[in-house]
CSV table of C-alpha atoms and ligand atoms in Angstrom, one decimal:
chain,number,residue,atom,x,y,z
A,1,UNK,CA,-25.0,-13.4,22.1
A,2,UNK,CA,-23.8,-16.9,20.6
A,3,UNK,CA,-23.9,-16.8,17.5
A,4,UNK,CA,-22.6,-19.9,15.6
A,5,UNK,CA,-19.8,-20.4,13.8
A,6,UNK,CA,-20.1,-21.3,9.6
A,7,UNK,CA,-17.5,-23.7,8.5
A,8,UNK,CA,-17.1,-25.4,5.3
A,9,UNK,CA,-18.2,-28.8,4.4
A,10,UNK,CA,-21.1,-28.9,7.2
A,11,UNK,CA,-23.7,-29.7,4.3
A,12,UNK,CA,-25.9,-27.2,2.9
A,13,UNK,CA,-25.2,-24.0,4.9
A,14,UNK,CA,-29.3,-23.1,6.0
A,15,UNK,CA,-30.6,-20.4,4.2
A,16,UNK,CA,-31.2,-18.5,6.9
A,17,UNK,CA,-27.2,-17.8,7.8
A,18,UNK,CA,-26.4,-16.9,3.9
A,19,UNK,CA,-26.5,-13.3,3.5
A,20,UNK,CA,-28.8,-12.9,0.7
A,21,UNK,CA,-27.1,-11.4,-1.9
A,22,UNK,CA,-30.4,-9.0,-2.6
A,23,UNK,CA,-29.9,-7.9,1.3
A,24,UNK,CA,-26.4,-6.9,0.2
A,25,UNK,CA,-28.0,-4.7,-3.2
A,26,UNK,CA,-30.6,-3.8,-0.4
A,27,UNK,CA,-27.6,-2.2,1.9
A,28,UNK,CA,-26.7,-0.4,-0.9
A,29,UNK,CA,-30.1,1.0,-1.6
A,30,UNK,CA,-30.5,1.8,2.1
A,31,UNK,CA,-26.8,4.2,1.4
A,32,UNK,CA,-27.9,5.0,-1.3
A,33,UNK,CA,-31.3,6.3,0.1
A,34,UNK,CA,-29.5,7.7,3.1
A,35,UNK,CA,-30.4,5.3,5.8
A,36,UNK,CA,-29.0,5.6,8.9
A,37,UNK,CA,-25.7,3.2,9.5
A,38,UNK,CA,-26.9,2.0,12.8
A,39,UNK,CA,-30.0,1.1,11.2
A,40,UNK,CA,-28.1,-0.8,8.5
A,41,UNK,CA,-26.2,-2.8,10.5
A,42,UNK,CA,-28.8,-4.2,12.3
A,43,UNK,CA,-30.2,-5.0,9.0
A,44,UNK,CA,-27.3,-7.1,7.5
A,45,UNK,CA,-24.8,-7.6,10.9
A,46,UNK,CA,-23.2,-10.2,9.0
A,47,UNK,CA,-21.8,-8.3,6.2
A,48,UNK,CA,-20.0,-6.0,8.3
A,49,UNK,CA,-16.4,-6.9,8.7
A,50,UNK,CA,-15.1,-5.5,12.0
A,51,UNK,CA,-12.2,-3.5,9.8
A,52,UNK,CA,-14.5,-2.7,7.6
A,53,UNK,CA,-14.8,1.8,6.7
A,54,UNK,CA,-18.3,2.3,7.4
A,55,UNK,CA,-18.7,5.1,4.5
A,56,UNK,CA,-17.2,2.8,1.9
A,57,UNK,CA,-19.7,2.1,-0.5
A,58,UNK,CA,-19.5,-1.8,-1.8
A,59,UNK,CA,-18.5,-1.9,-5.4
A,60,UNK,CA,-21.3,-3.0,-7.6
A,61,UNK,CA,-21.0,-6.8,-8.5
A,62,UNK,CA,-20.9,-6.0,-12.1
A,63,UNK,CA,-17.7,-4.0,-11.9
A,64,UNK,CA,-15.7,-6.5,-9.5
A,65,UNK,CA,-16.6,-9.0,-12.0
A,66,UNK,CA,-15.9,-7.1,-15.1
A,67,UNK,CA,-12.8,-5.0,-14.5
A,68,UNK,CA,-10.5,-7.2,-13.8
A,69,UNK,CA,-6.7,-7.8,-14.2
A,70,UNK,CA,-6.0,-11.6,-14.5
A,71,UNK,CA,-3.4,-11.3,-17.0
A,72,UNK,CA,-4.0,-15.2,-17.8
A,73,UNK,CA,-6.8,-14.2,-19.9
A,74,UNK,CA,-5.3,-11.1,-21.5
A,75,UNK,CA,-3.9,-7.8,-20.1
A,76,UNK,CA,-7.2,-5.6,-21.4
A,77,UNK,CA,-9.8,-5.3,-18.2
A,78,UNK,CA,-12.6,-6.8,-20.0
A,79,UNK,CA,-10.4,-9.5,-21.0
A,80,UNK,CA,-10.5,-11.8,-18.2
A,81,UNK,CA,-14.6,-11.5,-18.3
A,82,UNK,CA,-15.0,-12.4,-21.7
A,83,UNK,CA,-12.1,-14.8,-22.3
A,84,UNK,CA,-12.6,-17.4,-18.8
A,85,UNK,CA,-15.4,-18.9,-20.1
A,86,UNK,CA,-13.5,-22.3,-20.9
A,87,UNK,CA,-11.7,-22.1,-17.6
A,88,UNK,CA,-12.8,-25.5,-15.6
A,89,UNK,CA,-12.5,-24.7,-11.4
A,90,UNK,CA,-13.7,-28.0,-10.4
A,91,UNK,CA,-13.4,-30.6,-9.7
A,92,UNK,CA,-9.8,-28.7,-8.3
A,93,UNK,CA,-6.5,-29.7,-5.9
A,94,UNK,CA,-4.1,-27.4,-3.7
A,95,UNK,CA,-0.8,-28.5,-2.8
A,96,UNK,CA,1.2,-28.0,0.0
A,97,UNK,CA,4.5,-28.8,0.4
A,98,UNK,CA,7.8,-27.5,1.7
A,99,UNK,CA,8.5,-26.9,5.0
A,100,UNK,CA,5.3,-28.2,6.9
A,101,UNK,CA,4.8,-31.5,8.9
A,102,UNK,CA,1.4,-31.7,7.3
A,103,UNK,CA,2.1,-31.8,2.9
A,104,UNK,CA,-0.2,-33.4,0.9
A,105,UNK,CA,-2.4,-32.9,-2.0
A,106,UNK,CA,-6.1,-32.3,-1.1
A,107,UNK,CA,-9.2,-31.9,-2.8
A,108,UNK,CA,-10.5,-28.5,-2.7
A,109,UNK,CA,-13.2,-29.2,-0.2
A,110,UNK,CA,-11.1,-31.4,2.4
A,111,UNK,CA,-8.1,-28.5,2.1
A,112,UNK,CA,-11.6,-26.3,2.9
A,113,UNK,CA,-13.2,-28.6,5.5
A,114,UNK,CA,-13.9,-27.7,9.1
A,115,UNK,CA,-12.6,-24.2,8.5
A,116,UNK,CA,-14.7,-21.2,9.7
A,117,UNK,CA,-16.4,-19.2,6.7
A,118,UNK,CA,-15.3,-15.4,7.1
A,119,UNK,CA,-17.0,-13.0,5.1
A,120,UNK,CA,-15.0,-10.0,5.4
A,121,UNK,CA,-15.4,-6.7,3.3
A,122,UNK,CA,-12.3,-5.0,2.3
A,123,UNK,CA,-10.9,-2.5,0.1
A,124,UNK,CA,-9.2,-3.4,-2.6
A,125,UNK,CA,-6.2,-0.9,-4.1
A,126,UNK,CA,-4.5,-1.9,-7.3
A,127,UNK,CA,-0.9,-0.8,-7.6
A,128,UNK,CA,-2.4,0.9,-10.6
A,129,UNK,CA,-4.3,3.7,-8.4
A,130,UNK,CA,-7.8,2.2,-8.9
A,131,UNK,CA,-9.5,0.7,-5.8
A,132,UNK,CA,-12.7,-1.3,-4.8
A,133,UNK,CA,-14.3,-2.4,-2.0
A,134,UNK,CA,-15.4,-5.8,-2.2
A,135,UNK,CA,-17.9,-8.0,0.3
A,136,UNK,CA,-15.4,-11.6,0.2
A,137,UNK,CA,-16.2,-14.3,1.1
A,138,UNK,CA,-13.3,-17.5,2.0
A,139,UNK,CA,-11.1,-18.7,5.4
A,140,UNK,CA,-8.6,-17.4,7.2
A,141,UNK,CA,-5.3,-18.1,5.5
A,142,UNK,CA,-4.0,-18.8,9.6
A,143,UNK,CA,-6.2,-21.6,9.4
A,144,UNK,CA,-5.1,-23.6,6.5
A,145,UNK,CA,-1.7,-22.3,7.5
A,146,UNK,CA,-2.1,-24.1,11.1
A,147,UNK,CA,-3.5,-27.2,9.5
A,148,UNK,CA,-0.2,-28.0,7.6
A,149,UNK,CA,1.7,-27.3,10.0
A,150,UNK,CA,5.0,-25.0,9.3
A,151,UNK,CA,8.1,-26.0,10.4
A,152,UNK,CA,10.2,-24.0,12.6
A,153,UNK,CA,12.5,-23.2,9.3
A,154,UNK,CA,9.5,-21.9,7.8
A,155,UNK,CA,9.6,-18.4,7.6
A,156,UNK,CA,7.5,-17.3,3.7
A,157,UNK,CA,4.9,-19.3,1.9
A,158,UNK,CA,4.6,-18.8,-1.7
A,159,UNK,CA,1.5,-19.1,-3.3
A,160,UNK,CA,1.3,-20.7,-7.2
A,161,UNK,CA,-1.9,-19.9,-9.8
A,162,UNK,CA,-2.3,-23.1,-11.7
A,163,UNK,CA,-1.0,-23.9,-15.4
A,164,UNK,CA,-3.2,-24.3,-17.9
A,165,UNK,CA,-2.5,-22.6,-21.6
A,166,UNK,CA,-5.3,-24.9,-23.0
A,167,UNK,CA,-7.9,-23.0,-21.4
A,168,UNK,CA,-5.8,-19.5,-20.6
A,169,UNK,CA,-5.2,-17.7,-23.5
A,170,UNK,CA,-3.0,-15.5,-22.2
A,171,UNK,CA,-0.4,-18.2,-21.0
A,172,UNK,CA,0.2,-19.0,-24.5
A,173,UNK,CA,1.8,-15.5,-24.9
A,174,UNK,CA,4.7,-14.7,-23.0
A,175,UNK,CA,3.1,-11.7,-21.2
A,176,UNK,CA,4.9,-12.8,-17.8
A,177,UNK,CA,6.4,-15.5,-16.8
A,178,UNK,CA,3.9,-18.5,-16.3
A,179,UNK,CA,2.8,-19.4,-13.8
A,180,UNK,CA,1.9,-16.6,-11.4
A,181,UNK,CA,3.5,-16.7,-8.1
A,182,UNK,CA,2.8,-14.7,-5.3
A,183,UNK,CA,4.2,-14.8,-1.3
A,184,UNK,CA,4.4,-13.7,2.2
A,185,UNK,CA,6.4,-13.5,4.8
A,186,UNK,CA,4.7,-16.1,7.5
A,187,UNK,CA,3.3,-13.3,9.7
A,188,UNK,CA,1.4,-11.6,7.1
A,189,UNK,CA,0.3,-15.1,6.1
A,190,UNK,CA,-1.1,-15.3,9.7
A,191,UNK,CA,-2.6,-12.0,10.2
A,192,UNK,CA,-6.1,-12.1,11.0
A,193,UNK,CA,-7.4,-10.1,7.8
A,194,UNK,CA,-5.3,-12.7,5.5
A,195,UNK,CA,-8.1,-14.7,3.8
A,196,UNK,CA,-8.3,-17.1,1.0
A,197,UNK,CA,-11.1,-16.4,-0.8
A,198,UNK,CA,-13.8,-18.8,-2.5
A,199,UNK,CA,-16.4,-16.1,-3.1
A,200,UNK,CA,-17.8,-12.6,-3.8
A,201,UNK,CA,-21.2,-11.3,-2.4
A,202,UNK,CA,-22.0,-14.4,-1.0
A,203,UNK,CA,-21.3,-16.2,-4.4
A,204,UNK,CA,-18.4,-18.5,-5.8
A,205,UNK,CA,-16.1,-16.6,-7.5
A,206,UNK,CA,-16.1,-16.7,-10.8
A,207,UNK,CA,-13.1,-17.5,-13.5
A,208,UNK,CA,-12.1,-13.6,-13.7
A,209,UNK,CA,-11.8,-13.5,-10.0
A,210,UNK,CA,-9.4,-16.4,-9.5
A,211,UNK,CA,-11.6,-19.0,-9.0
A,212,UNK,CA,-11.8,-21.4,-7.2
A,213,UNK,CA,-9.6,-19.5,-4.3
A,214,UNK,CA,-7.4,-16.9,-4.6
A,215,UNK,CA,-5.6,-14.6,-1.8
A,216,UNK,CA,-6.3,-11.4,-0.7
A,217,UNK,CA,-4.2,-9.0,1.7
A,218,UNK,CA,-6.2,-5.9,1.6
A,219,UNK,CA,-3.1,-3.9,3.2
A,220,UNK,CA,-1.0,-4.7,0.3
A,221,UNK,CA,-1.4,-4.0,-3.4
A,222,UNK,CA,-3.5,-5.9,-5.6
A,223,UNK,CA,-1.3,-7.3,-7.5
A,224,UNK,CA,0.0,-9.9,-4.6
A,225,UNK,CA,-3.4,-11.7,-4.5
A,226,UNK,CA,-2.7,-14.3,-7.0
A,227,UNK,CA,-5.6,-16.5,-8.5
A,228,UNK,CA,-6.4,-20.0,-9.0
A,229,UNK,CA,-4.2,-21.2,-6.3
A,230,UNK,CA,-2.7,-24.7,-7.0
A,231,UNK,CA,0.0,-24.8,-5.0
A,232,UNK,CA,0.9,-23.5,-1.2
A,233,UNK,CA,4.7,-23.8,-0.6
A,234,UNK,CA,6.3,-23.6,2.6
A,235,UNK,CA,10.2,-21.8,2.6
A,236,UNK,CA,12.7,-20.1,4.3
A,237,UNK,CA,13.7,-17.9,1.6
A,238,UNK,CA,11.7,-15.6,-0.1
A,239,UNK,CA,10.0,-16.2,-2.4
A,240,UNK,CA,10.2,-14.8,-5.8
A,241,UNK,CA,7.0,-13.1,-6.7
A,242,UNK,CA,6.0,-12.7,-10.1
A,243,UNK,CA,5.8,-8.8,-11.1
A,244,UNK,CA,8.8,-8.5,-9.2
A,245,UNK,CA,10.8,-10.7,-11.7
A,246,UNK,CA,9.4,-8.6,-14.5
A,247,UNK,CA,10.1,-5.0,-13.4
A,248,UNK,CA,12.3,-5.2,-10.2
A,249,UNK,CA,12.4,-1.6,-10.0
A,250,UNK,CA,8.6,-1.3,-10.2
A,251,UNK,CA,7.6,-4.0,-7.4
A,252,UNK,CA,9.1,-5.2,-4.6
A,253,UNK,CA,8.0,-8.6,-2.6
A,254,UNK,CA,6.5,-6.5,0.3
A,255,UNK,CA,4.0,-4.2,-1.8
A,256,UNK,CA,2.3,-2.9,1.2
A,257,UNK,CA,0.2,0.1,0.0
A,258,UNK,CA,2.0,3.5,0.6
A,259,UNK,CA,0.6,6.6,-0.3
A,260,UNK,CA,4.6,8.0,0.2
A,261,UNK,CA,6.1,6.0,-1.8
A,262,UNK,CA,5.4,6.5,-5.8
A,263,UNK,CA,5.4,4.1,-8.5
A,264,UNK,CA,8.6,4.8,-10.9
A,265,UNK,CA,5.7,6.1,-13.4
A,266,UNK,CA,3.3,7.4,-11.3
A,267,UNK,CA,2.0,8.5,-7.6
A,268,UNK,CA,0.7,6.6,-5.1
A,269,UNK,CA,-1.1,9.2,-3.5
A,270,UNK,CA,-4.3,9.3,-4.5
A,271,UNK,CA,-6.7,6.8,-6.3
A,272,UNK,CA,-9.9,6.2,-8.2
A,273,UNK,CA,-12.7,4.4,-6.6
A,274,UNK,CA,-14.7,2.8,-9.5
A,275,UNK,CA,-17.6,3.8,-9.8
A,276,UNK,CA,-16.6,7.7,-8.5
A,277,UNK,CA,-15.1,10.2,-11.0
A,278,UNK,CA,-13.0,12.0,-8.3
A,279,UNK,CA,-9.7,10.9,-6.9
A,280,UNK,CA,-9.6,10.2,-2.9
A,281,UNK,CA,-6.3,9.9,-0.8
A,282,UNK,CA,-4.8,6.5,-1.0
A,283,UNK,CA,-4.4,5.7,2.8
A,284,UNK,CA,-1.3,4.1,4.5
A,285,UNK,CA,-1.7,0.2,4.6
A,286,UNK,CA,-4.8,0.5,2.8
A,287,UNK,CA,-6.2,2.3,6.0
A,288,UNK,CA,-5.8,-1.6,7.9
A,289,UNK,CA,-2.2,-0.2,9.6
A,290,UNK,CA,-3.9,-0.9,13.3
A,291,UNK,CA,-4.1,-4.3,12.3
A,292,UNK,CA,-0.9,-4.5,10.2
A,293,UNK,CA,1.9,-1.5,11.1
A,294,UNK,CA,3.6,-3.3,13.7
A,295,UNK,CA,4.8,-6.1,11.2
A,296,UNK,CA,6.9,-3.4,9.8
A,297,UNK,CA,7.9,-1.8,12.9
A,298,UNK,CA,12.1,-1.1,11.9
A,299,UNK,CA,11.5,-1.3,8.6
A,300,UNK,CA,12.2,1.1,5.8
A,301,UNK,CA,9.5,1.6,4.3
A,302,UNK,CA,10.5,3.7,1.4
A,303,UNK,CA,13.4,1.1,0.8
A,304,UNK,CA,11.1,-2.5,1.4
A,305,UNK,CA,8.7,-1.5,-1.0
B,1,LIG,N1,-3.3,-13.4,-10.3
B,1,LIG,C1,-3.0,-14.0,-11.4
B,1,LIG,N2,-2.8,-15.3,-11.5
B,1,LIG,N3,-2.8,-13.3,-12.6
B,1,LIG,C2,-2.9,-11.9,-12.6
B,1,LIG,O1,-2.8,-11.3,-13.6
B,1,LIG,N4,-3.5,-9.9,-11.3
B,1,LIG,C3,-3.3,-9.3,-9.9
B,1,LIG,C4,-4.1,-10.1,-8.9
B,1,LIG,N5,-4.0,-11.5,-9.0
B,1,LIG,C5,-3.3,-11.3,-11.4
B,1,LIG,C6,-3.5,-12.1,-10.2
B,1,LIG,C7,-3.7,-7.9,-9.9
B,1,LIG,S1,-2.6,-6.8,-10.6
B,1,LIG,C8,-4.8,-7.5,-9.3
B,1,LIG,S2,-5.1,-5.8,-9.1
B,1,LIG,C9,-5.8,-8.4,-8.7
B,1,LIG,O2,-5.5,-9.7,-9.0
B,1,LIG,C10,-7.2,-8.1,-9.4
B,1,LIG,O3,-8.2,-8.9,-8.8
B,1,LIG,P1,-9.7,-8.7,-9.4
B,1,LIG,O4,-9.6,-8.9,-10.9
B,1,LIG,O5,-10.4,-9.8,-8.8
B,1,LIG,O6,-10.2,-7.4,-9.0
């Protein structure tokens, strides 16, 4: 069957391709009724993300909104909810410089334009053994990536949240070293479940999520999809990412999630789902290593944390 591809900047997407974003409550209503699957996915086919656990329950749109750690607006989970209201995302500009043939500062909607609109759903595991699972919206980060055009000495691209005390509380405390900065190694940039997100259930993101885009790598821990992106820098040195300036012996660059491998303070083999009161096993890579493992392949993974 063709079915047509969504990109961004085509004018008003038709009604009729959005996923509905009471068919997405409905889904959960259906699980929670105990509808078949089969019968569910024909019901909402563009929700389901090829990767995506078929058991795993979205999180409710309430919680991903309203636990939050955006450490701009305070390190307290209801923080970022309650203290982004004077955030401004638009009218908004990413830059991207470095090594890349195609640098430039663009309005949010060129740097958007023409891309295909993905809408995966993906889990969501927080270096602090919570977890989520969380019906994105955004592009593929390969495709922005190709539009710039890397250099051959490009080998990371480090990604910067923007800079703005007046209207983030937070950065006018020194809680971590403003601003946030987060990377990847090219190949991770380029995998196909890296995504730069601009939504949530089919909605812009709002301020506690990182709007207007922010990354997300559902293999690694939560921590490396920064917010608010301003900046996209091309380099052949790793980049410095934020929470491993703080506490270097806490978190590495890679941050892949690994049940194996325990947090100086605490393990890293199980997790709370919100939502659930009981803790599950966290899986290796998130449970995306099929699409992800053989980036690692001769790595240590206990040692490149
Ligand atoms: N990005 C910025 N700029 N500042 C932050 O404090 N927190 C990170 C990440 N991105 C953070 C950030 C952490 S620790 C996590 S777990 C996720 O955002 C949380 O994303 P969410 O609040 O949308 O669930």
């Amino acid at each position: 069957m063709f079915i047509r591809k969504r990109r961004f900047g085509e004018g008003d997407i038709p009604s009729s391709e959005i996923t509905p974003y009471e068919l997405y409550l409905d889904r959960r209503r259906f699980l929670a009724h105990g509808a078949t699957l089969a019968g569910v996915a024909v019901l909402a086919p563009s929700v389901l993300g090829a990767t995506e656990t078929e058991e795993d329950e979205r999180t409710p749109y309430e919680d991903i909104t309203h636990y939050n750690n955006y450490y701009e607006f305070g390190t307290g989970k209801e923080d970022p909810a309650k203290y982004s209201g004077d955030f401004v995302p638009r009218p908004w500009t990413v830059t991207v410089e470095g090594e890349c043939s195609n640098p430039g500062t663009f309005a949010l909607d060129d740097f958007l334009k023409g891309h295909e609109i993905v809408e995966p759903v993906y889990r969501m595991r927080c270096v602090e053994a919570w977890s989520m699972v969380i019906p994105w919206r955004g592009v593929r980060l390969r495709d922005v990536i190709m539009r710039a055009q890397p250099t051959g000495k490009a080998e990371f691209v480090e990604m910067t949240t923007v800079l703005r005390p007046a209207q983030m509380p937070g950065q006018r405390r020194r809680i971590l070293p403003w601003p946030y900065v987060e990377g990847l190694r090219l190949d991770e940039a380029m995998n196909e479940l890296t995504i730069l997100a601009t939504g949530i259930y089919g909605k812009d993101l709002l301020n506690q999520n990182g709007a207007p885009l922010r990354l997300v790598t559902p293999w690694k821990y939560g921590f490396k999809g920064v917010k608010s992106i301003v900046k996209m820098r091309f380099t052949s040195d790793m980049p410095e990412n934020t929470w491993q300036v703080m506490a270097p012996n806490e978190y590495g660059f890679y941050a892949n999630v690994n049940p194996e491998v325990d947090h100086p303070r605490w393990s890293q083999a199980r997790e709370r789902r919100i939502g659930e009161f009981r803790r599950r096993p966290t899986l290796m890579f998130n449970g995306y290593g099929e699409q992800v493992a053989h980036m690692y392949r001769g790595m240590d993974l206990t040692k490149w944390y």
